[in-house]
């Protein structure tokens, strides 16, 4: 769909998009987290204009200013930074970060070593399943383990997803805290020169890992079939490198090479092989106790860009911003519905503003759903903030 | 002489009897001492504490013992005894609430010495980090060797009130507690009492997934309270050091203290390779230099850049700062990266997305800080993600891949095995030193702490300078065991990052 439109018409379409479709009011309310006006005016916004001209350290006091700014600059891309102790445009070098949503950035390019359907900037509905798994796993951990409520999931515009957590505790978490949360959620470690990137040890499996494996298992067979991890000799070779024990590796190799190339059958054969091997070698299985789990995780577990989470002042693309290359809107979605997202049903600026487009009606509907999702979150966030401020006031009175 | 730290806080120790002031062997050092002590005592207390902290570092780096293991603690305690620091040995071995005169005297020394070293180590971020790490190790070790009744009274004295969760709640969660709590198999988790604390009070447990989390709370057994305490201790110390640093000017008006305090910390300043750039290295010579004078971590980045014409962020940072350190000018650096990157991207994209970072590394953008090249321990402890090839090859390479690489560089089989063996055992820097000897055809057995040191030593050999440079003797007469201070200083970063 995208191809038939021209990037050059963006400057004409953006003002219309910002006026008619961009949820400005909700956007400002979400950013000010119910504490207006203080945090809103101290929040850094950044615009990317035509030809990759960056404008950093912008800020707005209210929705009206925001509207004017959008009309004047007409940014191709909109990024959000931290809340500082002063207006970010004033004292940018001695400014201190006061708050910032806890954010996660998951990008399909980090899956290039496992996904086989696409590489780099390309993405299809097959590899989108990795994002579904990632979203469900991270969302459950944030809710159940860390007790966060205001979790916003956003399509990044091309090949990934972003997560914004606006709970008070998350917004004010310091950088060691952010790093600890990121590390808690990170299971895949190692670079180009390491084949096996997941090591679960031989003790009990942590509850959060068990829960993640349940999610992976829901999609695992599908993903194996889509991606055909084991079908070619190259893929098989890199799969075998993950088996640390030489005897088992040889066995598996011999068995799989004799089989037809279907990855799902080969995987089942490997699992049987492994179980058999465990029975025969009760000792010496310590280092391979969770081999099956480790391989599943290496294939399917979320690959976070931890630097985005750890950094306090990392800019991140705003919800409902347009991706300049694809024209797609960064829509807000509910984590439960991630699995139903079809990439070509994600609204683009071109179809939304073109009544004659065949996708127009569907994209309009999806855009409305996205705004509604956003609205629900903003409302519940404001409610939570009101409750928090009330309890805070009460406790300070008691003193 | 008078020794006072001025603080805004009005809390001071009332000079009552020592029993009231020091009820417990383990202290949080919340209140500074106000006694008068002689200059001589000041100096000896400082030096003794330094010996103690160095002893902890030695146990981990030089002896290679696993931190807080039994052997580690044994080594520390016997070393303290050998060095004539019996009172510290005792404080570390069995902390308690004894009221005998020697107990009280030891606590007083511990208290004052801690505060003296705060003054010596508050100057720079690096010194602060080293000091906090060592003091934290000391605190943890002392807590771990404490008996249960001593722990109870420690909590009481420090007003740490926590109530354990009810049996009902525990029974409901027991399955998860068993899965997620870190404990030894010989212990029975049913007998543990569990406590509920906010997750950010035990970040070290969260980070390493050693605790059960639910709804923002961490469920910890009694023994894991050390995490809560050390997090508090660390924060307190970090803040106090910032305060001390702020007031350094007032203290330094006393010249008698200045020389001592400065002397103490000077013995820890290693070379950071930031200003050694009198020689400029033209980028045309990088291919040639990388053969013999680049350590493997940089050679690998160089080759990856040449073949893929791209490096990910971590790699650009590690390699870019190293190049700056060996003497590549900013202009050359820009040209070097541009030539490679533009083979796969538009010039425009390079200038917009990458040139900024290169100028940033040279302190020309952003906060304009002149960044130092990474040292080995920083590189060893870095996280390397999918698609990245920075880090330390001895740590971040499978041994098969490492072996092939080394063979490919024409190292003989013996040398390859030596290097790979050391890497397997976890002695990454020794592996690097073996690699140095192999490519430079010597057997110096240098201790490699820094990629730029590798480069300089190799250049020295090639240019036929003095074979081995005698390590700079310490000017100060402080402590005799001071010779490889660079190593110790780097080590501090290990604990910082692991925690």
Tab-separated table of N, CA and C in Angstrom, chain A residues 110 113 190-194 197 305-307, chain B residues 300-301 304 311-315 382-391 396:
chain	number	residue	atom	x	y	z
A	110	UNK	N	16.901	-6.717	15.961
A	110	UNK	CA	17.662	-7.503	16.930
A	110	UNK	C	17.361	-8.995	16.828
A	113	UNK	N	19.376	-12.548	13.731
A	113	UNK	CA	20.106	-13.820	13.745
A	113	UNK	C	19.168	-15.024	13.906
A	190	UNK	N	25.063	-12.086	24.764
A	190	UNK	CA	26.202	-12.544	23.982
A	190	UNK	C	26.164	-11.974	22.583
A	191	UNK	N	27.347	-11.828	21.986
A	191	UNK	CA	27.458	-11.155	20.697
A	191	UNK	C	27.675	-12.116	19.545
A	192	UNK	N	28.197	-11.538	18.461
A	192	UNK	CA	28.437	-12.267	17.222
A	192	UNK	C	29.220	-13.560	17.440
A	193	UNK	N	30.110	-13.539	18.419
A	193	UNK	CA	31.032	-14.658	18.542
A	193	UNK	C	30.603	-15.709	19.553
A	194	UNK	N	29.383	-15.600	20.038
A	194	UNK	CA	28.899	-16.621	20.961
A	194	UNK	C	27.644	-17.265	20.377
A	197	UNK	N	23.367	-18.280	23.691
A	197	UNK	CA	23.241	-16.989	24.358
A	197	UNK	C	22.347	-17.045	25.590
A	305	UNK	N	16.239	-3.621	23.699
A	305	UNK	CA	17.364	-2.696	23.567
A	305	UNK	C	17.555	-2.068	24.945
A	306	UNK	N	18.408	-2.702	25.768
A	306	UNK	CA	18.476	-2.300	27.185
A	306	UNK	C	18.956	-0.870	27.380
A	307	UNK	N	19.760	-0.366	26.434
A	307	UNK	CA	20.264	0.999	26.620
A	307	UNK	C	19.146	2.025	26.655
B	300	UNK	N	39.869	-7.069	16.280
B	300	UNK	CA	38.614	-7.674	15.820
B	300	UNK	C	37.619	-6.598	15.372
B	301	UNK	N	37.575	-5.488	16.126
B	301	UNK	CA	36.688	-4.397	15.730
B	301	UNK	C	37.162	-3.762	14.429
B	304	UNK	N	36.312	-6.043	11.569
B	304	UNK	CA	34.876	-6.057	11.308
B	304	UNK	C	34.452	-4.789	10.576
B	311	UNK	N	29.879	-0.596	12.401
B	311	UNK	CA	29.977	-1.167	13.746
B	311	UNK	C	28.776	-0.654	14.515
B	312	UNK	N	28.259	-1.483	15.407
B	312	UNK	CA	27.150	-1.013	16.246
B	312	UNK	C	27.673	-0.074	17.317
B	313	UNK	N	26.733	0.566	18.015
B	313	UNK	CA	27.103	1.634	18.945
B	313	UNK	C	28.217	1.253	19.926
B	314	UNK	N	28.054	0.085	20.593
B	314	UNK	CA	29.044	-0.337	21.586
B	314	UNK	C	30.427	-0.444	20.970
B	315	UNK	N	30.493	-0.955	19.757
B	315	UNK	CA	31.760	-1.127	19.072
B	315	UNK	C	32.365	0.209	18.677
B	382	UNK	N	31.434	-5.457	30.014
B	382	UNK	CA	30.415	-4.834	29.191
B	382	UNK	C	29.413	-5.882	28.721
B	383	UNK	N	28.200	-5.434	28.393
B	383	UNK	CA	27.219	-6.350	27.827
B	383	UNK	C	27.358	-6.365	26.321
B	384	UNK	N	27.412	-7.549	25.737
B	384	UNK	CA	27.500	-7.644	24.290
B	384	UNK	C	26.229	-8.315	23.793
B	385	UNK	N	25.524	-7.643	22.928
B	385	UNK	CA	24.249	-8.173	22.467
B	385	UNK	C	24.352	-8.776	21.084
B	386	UNK	N	23.237	-9.327	20.598
B	386	UNK	CA	23.226	-9.920	19.261
B	386	UNK	C	23.724	-8.937	18.199
B	387	UNK	N	24.526	-9.426	17.291
B	387	UNK	CA	25.010	-8.584	16.204
B	387	UNK	C	26.153	-7.665	16.581
B	388	UNK	N	26.608	-7.747	17.820
B	388	UNK	CA	27.689	-6.860	18.242
B	388	UNK	C	28.983	-7.653	18.373
B	389	UNK	N	30.119	-6.969	18.178
B	389	UNK	CA	31.376	-7.713	18.288
B	389	UNK	C	32.386	-6.952	19.116
B	390	UNK	N	31.927	-6.061	20.001
B	390	UNK	CA	32.886	-5.427	20.905
B	390	UNK	C	33.040	-6.313	22.141
B	391	UNK	N	33.559	-5.741	23.226
B	391	UNK	CA	33.804	-6.550	24.418
B	391	UNK	C	35.189	-7.165	24.349
B	396	UNK	N	34.063	-12.923	25.469
B	396	UNK	CA	32.833	-12.912	24.681
B	396	UNK	C	32.918	-13.723	23.394
